[in-house]
Short mmCIF file of C-alpha atoms in Angstrom, two decimals:
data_model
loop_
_atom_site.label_atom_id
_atom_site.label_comp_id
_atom_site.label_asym_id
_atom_site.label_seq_id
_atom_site.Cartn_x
_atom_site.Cartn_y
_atom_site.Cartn_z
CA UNK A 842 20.09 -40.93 74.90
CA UNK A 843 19.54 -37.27 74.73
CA UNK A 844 21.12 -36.07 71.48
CA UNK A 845 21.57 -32.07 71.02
CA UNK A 846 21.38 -30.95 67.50
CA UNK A 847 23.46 -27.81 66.90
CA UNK A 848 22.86 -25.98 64.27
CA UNK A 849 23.77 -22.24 63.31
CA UNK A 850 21.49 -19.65 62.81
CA UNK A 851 21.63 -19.77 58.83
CA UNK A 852 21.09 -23.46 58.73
CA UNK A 853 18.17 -23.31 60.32
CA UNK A 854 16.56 -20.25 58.67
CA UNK A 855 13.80 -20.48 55.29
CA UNK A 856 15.18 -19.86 51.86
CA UNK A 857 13.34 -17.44 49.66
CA UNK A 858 13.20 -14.32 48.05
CA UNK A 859 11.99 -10.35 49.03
CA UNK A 860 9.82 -8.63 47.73
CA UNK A 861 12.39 -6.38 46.30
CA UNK A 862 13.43 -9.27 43.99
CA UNK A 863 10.13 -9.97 43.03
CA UNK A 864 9.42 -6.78 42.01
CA UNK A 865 12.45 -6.71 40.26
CA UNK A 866 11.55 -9.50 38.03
CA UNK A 867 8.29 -8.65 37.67
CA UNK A 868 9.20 -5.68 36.16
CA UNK A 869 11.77 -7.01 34.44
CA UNK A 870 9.27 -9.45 32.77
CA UNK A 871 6.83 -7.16 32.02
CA UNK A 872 9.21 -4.98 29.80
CA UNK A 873 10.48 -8.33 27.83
CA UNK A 874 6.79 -9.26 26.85
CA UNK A 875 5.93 -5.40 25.98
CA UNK A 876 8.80 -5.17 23.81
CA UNK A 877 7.67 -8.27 22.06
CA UNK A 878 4.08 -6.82 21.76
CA UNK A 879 5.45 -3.65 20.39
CA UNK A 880 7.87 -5.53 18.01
CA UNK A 881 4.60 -7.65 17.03
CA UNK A 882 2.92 -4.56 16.29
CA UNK A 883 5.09 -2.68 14.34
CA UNK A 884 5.85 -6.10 12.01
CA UNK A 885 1.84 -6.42 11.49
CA UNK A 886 2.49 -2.15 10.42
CA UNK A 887 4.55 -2.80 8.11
CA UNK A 888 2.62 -6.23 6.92
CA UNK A 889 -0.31 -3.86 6.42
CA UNK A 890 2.02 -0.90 4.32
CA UNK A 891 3.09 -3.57 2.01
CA UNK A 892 -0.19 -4.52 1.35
CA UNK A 893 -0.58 -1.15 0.28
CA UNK A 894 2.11 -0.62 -2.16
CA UNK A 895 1.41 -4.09 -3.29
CA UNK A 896 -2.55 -3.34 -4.00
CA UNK A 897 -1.51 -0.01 -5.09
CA UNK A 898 0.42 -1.72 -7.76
CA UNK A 899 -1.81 -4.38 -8.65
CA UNK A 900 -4.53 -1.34 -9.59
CA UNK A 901 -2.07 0.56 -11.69
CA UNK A 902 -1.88 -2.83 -14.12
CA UNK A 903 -5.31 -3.53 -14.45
CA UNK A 904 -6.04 -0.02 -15.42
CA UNK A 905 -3.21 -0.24 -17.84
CA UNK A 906 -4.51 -3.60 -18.90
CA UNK A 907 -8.03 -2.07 -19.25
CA UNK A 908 -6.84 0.83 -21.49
CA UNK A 909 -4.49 -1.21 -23.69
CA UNK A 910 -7.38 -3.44 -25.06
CA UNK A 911 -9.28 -0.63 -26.28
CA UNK A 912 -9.35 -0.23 -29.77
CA UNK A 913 -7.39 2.67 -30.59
CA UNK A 914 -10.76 5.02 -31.46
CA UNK A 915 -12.44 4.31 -27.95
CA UNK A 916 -9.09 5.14 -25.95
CA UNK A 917 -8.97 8.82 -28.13
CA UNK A 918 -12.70 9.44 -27.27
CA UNK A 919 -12.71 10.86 -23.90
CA UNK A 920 -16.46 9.70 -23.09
CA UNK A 921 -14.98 6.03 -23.80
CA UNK A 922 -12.29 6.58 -21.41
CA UNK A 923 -14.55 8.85 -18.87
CA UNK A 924 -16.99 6.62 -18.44
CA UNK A 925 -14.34 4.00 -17.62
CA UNK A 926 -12.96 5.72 -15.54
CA UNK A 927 -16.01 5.87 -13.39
CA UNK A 928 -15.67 2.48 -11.84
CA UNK A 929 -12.70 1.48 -10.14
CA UNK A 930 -9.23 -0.32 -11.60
CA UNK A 931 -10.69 -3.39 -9.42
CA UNK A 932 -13.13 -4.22 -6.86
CA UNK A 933 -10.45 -4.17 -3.97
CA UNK A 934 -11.12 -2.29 -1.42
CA UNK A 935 -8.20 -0.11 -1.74
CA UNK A 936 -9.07 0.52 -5.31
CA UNK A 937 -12.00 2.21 -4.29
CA UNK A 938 -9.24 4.77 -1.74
CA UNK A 939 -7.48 5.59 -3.79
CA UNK A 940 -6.93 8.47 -6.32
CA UNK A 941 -5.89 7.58 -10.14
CA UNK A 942 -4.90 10.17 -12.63
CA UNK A 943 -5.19 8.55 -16.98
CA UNK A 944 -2.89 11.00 -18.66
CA UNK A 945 -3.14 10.02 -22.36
CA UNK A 946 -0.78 12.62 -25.29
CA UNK A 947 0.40 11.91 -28.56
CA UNK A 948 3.73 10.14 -29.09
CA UNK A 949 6.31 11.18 -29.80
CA UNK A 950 5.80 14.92 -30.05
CA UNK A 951 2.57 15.76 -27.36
CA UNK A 952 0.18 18.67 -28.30
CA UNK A 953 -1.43 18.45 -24.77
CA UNK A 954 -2.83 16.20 -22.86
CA UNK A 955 -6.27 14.53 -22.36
CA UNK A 956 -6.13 14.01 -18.63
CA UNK A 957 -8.77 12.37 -16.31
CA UNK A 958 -8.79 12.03 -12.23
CA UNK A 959 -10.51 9.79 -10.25
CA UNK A 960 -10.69 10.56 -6.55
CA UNK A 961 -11.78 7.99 -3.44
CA UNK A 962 -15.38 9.08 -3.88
CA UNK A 963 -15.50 7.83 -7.52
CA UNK A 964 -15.80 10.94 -9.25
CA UNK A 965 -14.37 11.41 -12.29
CA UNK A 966 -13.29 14.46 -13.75
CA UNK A 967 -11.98 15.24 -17.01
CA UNK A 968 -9.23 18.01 -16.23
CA UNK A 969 -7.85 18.85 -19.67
CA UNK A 970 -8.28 17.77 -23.04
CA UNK A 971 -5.11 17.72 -26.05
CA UNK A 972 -5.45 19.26 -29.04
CA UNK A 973 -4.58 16.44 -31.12
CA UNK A 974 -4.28 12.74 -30.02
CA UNK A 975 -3.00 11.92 -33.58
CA UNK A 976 -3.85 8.33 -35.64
CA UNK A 977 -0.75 6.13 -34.48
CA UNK A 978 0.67 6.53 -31.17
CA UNK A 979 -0.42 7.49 -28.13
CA UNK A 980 1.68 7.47 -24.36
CA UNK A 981 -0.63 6.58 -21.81
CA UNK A 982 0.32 7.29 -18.28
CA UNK A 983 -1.40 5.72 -14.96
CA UNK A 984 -0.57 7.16 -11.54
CA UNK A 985 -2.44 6.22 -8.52
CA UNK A 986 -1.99 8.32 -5.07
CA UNK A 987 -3.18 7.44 -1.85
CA UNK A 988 -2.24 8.70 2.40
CA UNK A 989 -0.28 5.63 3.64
CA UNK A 990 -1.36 4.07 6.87
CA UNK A 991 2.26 3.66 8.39
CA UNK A 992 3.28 7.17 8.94
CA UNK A 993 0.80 8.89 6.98
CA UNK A 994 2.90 9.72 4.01
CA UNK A 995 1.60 10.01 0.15
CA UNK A 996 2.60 7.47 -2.06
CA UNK A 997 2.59 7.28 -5.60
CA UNK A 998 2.38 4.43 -7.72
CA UNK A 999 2.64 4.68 -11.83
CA UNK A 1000 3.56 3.24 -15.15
CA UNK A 1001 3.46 4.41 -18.73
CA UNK A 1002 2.93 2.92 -22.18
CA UNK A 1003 2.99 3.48 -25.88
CA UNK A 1004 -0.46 2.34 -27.63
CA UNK A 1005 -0.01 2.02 -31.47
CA UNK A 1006 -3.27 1.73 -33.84
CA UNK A 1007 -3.30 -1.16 -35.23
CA UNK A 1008 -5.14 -4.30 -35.81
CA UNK A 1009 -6.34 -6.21 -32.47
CA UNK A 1010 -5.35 -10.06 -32.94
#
């Protein structure tokens, strides 16, 4: 028996794809995972700016820390505080960065202020000294500056206290 298949022209024809649509996708996939990679990036940015602040921050305390257990004597004698000043608020590496500024003035009423700066090299230099630091109170104020990676803007990071002479416990 001599059986004749018919078939059209489009069932007998391959199934697949150009390489229009190919290229499409292609494309199409290599903008999805570049996006991602961008959006990866700019999270691990900002990971790395609030590591910053946070370090920023965490050097501002200790050198408040560091200044509040002197005895009330050593943090009016600005060779005490200079020669403090000379090593860093903590080893972290951004500690060593960054630039700190010790403003210390009598409380409540000022008659100038004994002010020190350390910059990124480690130099310390004593940029003014107050008249009168009084017996009893002292404000002490701690700023440290640095050039943010993310954008390159200067940050500032500070806190201030009131030191009273008294009797360490």
């Amino acid at each position: 028996m001599n059986t004749k298949l018919n078939r059209s022209p489009a069932q007998g024809t391959e199934q697949g794809t150009t390489l229009v649509e190919v290229m499409v996708t292609a494309v199409l996939v290599a903008v999805f995972f570049a996006s991602i990679f961008e959006l990866n990036a700019m999270c691990l940015r900002f990971i790395d700016a609030s590591k910053e602040s946070l370090a920023a921050l965490q050097s501002v305390q200790d050198r408040s820390e560091t200044l509040r257990n002197l005895s009330f004597s050593d943090l009016t004698n600005t060779a005490v505080v200079q020669n403090l000043m000379a090593t860093a608020a903590n080893p972290a590496p951004f500690s060593q960065k960054a630039t700190e500024v010790v403003k210390i003035s009598k409380y409540p009423t000022p008659n100038g202020v004994t002010q020190f700066t350390r910059s990124s090299g480690g130099t310390v230099v004593n940029d003014s000294v107050a008249t009168d630091l009084g017996t009893q109170l002292v404000k002490v104020d701690i700023a440290v500056s640095w050039t943010m990676t993310l954008g390159g803007r200067a940050r500032t990071e500070q806190t201030s206290s009131i030191v009273s002479n008294g009797t360490k416990k």
